Amino acid sequence: MEIEAPLYGEGELPRYERHILLREIGGQGQARLKRARVLVVGAGGLGAPVLLYLAAAGVGRITVVDDDSVSLSNLQRQVIHSQQRLGMAKVESARIALAGINPYVTVVPVEARLDRTRAADLIAGQTLVIDATDNLPTRHLLNAACTAAGVPLLSGAISQWEGQLTLYDPANGAPCLACLFPVLPPDELQVTCTSAGVMGALPGILGAMMAAEAIKEIAGAGQSLHGRLLLHDALWGETRQIAIHRSAGCPVCGPCRKDPT
Amino acid sequence: MVTIDILYFAWLRERIDEPRERILTSAASVADLVAELRLRSERHAAAFRDPASVRVALDQRLADFSASLCGVREVAFFPPMTGG
């Protein structure tokens, strides 16, 4: 008779006690977190809290993709990195930080820019993909690849003082990114943190919300952001939600979609 | 004429320099409203110069620019955000 390997490492389980105490997570939800595989694209402002909280929560395997290295101007908001790791690849810096928080999590650093082939390979077999990137072309590439693979995509984006957050999941009836934003704005309107600035705690707020939504999605707790776009305005201290829906004519997830060539 | 609250997000808010305003309008559709807003100031004209990538929500539900404003109390304009 084959003996199944234990799910948790020796001495690991007590660190998740406060989650297990929650009725909505419990032992079953924690086991789902432990068995989960999550791909986090971007180890910058949003990626930092997402990675830290998912590792702390005991997500079993976290793959992190980024082609950038740590620079001084990152440290105002990208709290996973440090002064001592300036110049280091962000994925390696993230791996060190996560190992310090939870050595029982398998972290797979991928120092690369996402392209279509790499995206398909990285997404295959993931429980959830998290979009913490910093540009719209990569966001759309990731959306198309997740839609094709039928993997839900939790997506956050920020701009100066504001953030957007939703779960794209056309396989389960929620819209995809191209349903919501089918038209790419001209370059001068694609406002980045580099070009327009960003309040340092903003990615902390949005990233922590993304981590919470990821934990809920994996553990099966509460109401997800399926079909809802959350808009947070830190300057005015307001949060709104907008009901969103699939677009019948969506070129990515609609019935007349063009398959990628 | 009806009173409608207009909300602006991201670069729309930055260009108009206000997060919201309350206006009196007789616009029948979102497209009519955008045409009317463009005439309010140079800032509004700049904000709505290229609205193709901007989405709209009527009373917090995603809608199209062709949608009617009949009975609508709040119109929110929001573009995709980029940063991470």
XYZ file of N, CA, C and O in Angstrom, chain A residues 45-46 133-135 139 157-158 160 162 164 179-181 183 185-186 189 191 229 233 236 238 240-243, chain B residues 7-11 13-15 19-20 50 52-53 55 57 60-62 74 76 78-84:
216
model
N 5.226 46.967 -6.958
C 4.389 47.544 -5.911
C 3.248 46.644 -5.485
O 3.054 46.379 -4.290
N 2.456 46.173 -6.435
C 1.330 45.292 -6.110
C 1.817 43.895 -5.760
O 1.279 43.238 -4.861
N 1.247 43.399 -12.940
C 2.203 43.970 -13.896
C 2.035 45.482 -13.964
O 1.162 46.059 -13.324
N 2.877 46.115 -14.776
C 2.859 47.575 -14.811
C 2.606 48.136 -16.209
O 2.903 49.283 -16.480
N 2.056 47.293 -17.111
C 1.762 47.832 -18.444
C 0.604 47.072 -19.093
O 0.400 45.884 -18.842
N -0.687 43.040 -19.618
C -1.971 42.673 -18.994
C -2.880 41.966 -20.001
O -3.527 40.965 -19.692
N -4.607 47.067 -10.612
C -3.846 48.105 -11.313
C -3.964 49.397 -10.528
O -4.983 49.637 -9.872
N -2.915 50.217 -10.609
C -2.928 51.470 -9.839
C -2.507 52.645 -10.712
O -1.856 52.470 -11.748
N -1.381 56.677 -9.588
C -1.196 57.810 -8.668
C -1.826 57.584 -7.285
O -1.148 57.192 -6.363
N -5.164 56.024 -7.097
C -6.346 55.190 -7.302
C -5.964 53.780 -7.736
O -4.897 53.571 -8.305
N -7.704 49.809 -9.273
C -8.793 48.982 -9.790
C -8.487 47.538 -9.437
O -7.328 47.125 -9.451
N -13.253 42.224 -22.363
C -14.683 42.567 -22.284
C -14.834 43.955 -21.679
O -15.661 44.751 -22.117
N -14.032 44.212 -20.648
C -14.165 45.462 -19.896
C -13.454 46.613 -20.603
O -13.999 47.710 -20.714
N -12.241 46.358 -21.067
C -11.457 47.415 -21.716
C -10.977 46.918 -23.085
O -9.819 46.511 -23.232
N -10.454 48.536 -25.793
C -9.605 49.467 -26.557
C -8.414 49.897 -25.706
O -8.578 50.387 -24.586
N -5.698 52.392 -24.640
C -5.548 53.847 -24.790
C -4.256 54.179 -25.533
O -3.319 53.380 -25.537
N -4.193 55.380 -26.140
C -2.927 55.784 -26.755
C -1.821 55.845 -25.702
O -2.101 55.999 -24.502
N -1.684 58.148 -22.679
C -2.699 57.990 -21.631
C -2.486 56.714 -20.808
O -3.260 56.415 -19.898
N -0.818 55.776 -18.182
C -0.082 56.419 -17.097
C 0.584 55.362 -16.217
O -0.088 54.503 -15.649
N -16.142 45.174 -10.448
C -14.890 45.933 -10.500
C -14.874 46.862 -9.298
O -15.816 47.621 -9.080
N -10.176 54.937 -4.253
C -9.578 56.257 -4.385
C -8.993 56.644 -3.031
O -9.725 57.007 -2.102
N -9.359 60.544 -1.844
C -10.649 60.965 -1.313
C -11.219 59.954 -0.326
O -12.322 60.134 0.189
N -12.372 56.841 -0.746
C -13.632 56.244 -1.191
C -13.385 54.938 -1.932
O -12.382 54.797 -2.635
N -15.654 52.265 -4.454
C -16.920 51.998 -5.154
C -16.801 50.664 -5.863
O -15.703 50.203 -6.158
N -17.952 50.066 -6.162
C -17.900 48.874 -7.007
C -18.860 49.046 -8.173
O -19.905 49.688 -8.042
N -18.463 48.471 -9.302
C -19.251 48.573 -10.523
C -19.550 47.155 -11.004
O -18.646 46.309 -11.064
N -20.815 46.921 -11.301
C -21.205 45.606 -11.837
C -20.730 45.518 -13.282
O -21.037 46.393 -14.096
N -18.829 61.252 -12.016
C -17.594 60.865 -11.321
C -16.499 60.619 -12.356
O -16.775 60.023 -13.408
N -15.309 61.083 -12.020
C -14.167 60.891 -12.927
C -13.072 60.113 -12.198
O -12.782 60.396 -11.040
N -12.459 59.179 -12.917
C -11.379 58.384 -12.326
C -10.099 58.512 -13.161
O -10.146 58.794 -14.355
N -8.984 58.262 -12.471
C -7.644 58.197 -13.079
C -7.343 59.459 -13.900
O -7.552 60.553 -13.410
N -6.879 59.287 -15.138
C -6.420 60.473 -15.867
C -7.556 61.411 -16.253
O -7.340 62.582 -16.550
N -9.885 62.304 -14.084
C -9.940 63.165 -12.913
C -8.775 64.149 -12.913
O -8.934 65.325 -12.600
N -7.617 63.645 -13.297
C -6.437 64.502 -13.305
C -6.606 65.655 -14.296
O -6.273 66.800 -14.011
N -7.160 65.340 -15.461
C -7.328 66.386 -16.480
C -8.408 67.392 -16.097
O -8.263 68.584 -16.325
N -12.812 65.260 -8.740
C -13.221 63.851 -8.760
C -14.694 63.672 -9.132
O -15.106 62.591 -9.543
N -15.478 64.752 -8.951
C -16.913 64.642 -9.248
C -17.520 66.016 -9.436
O -16.964 67.022 -9.001
N -10.244 61.854 -26.462
C -10.117 60.515 -27.057
C -10.821 59.509 -26.136
O -10.173 58.756 -25.410
N -12.396 56.750 -26.629
C -12.598 55.365 -27.081
C -12.207 54.340 -26.014
O -12.828 53.279 -25.909
N -11.184 54.668 -25.221
C -10.725 53.692 -24.221
C -11.384 53.895 -22.856
O -11.087 53.172 -21.917
N -14.479 53.789 -20.214
C -15.745 53.072 -19.992
C -16.639 53.882 -19.074
O -16.176 54.767 -18.372
N -20.055 53.782 -16.277
C -20.992 53.019 -15.437
C -22.162 53.938 -15.088
O -21.956 55.086 -14.690
N -23.609 52.667 -11.152
C -22.667 51.599 -10.762
C -22.861 50.301 -11.531
O -22.543 49.223 -11.036
N -23.384 50.413 -12.759
C -23.447 49.247 -13.652
C -22.789 49.629 -14.979
O -23.087 50.686 -15.550
N -21.916 48.762 -15.478
C -21.222 49.011 -16.734
C -22.242 49.222 -17.863
O -23.231 48.488 -17.961
N -26.330 58.692 -11.384
C -24.869 58.810 -11.280
C -24.201 58.210 -12.514
O -24.526 57.093 -12.923
N -20.368 57.384 -13.987
C -18.936 57.312 -13.648
C -18.147 56.983 -14.906
O -18.470 56.022 -15.607
N -14.477 55.876 -16.316
C -13.209 55.319 -15.825
C -12.422 54.665 -16.958
O -12.968 53.899 -17.729
N -11.130 54.979 -17.062
C -10.253 54.329 -18.043
C -9.533 53.142 -17.391
O -9.557 53.001 -16.162
N -8.892 52.304 -18.199
C -8.080 51.249 -17.583
C -6.874 51.863 -16.888
O -6.266 52.788 -17.403
N -6.544 51.366 -15.712
C -5.310 51.801 -15.051
C -4.185 50.866 -15.470
O -4.420 49.710 -15.832
N -2.975 51.371 -15.396
C -1.825 50.665 -15.968
C -0.855 50.160 -14.919
O -0.324 49.068 -15.016
N -0.596 50.969 -13.904
C 0.544 50.742 -13.023
C 0.390 49.554 -12.108
O -0.694 49.063 -11.854
N 1.545 49.099 -11.608
C 1.541 47.980 -10.688
C 2.668 48.099 -9.699
O 2.913 47.216 -8.925
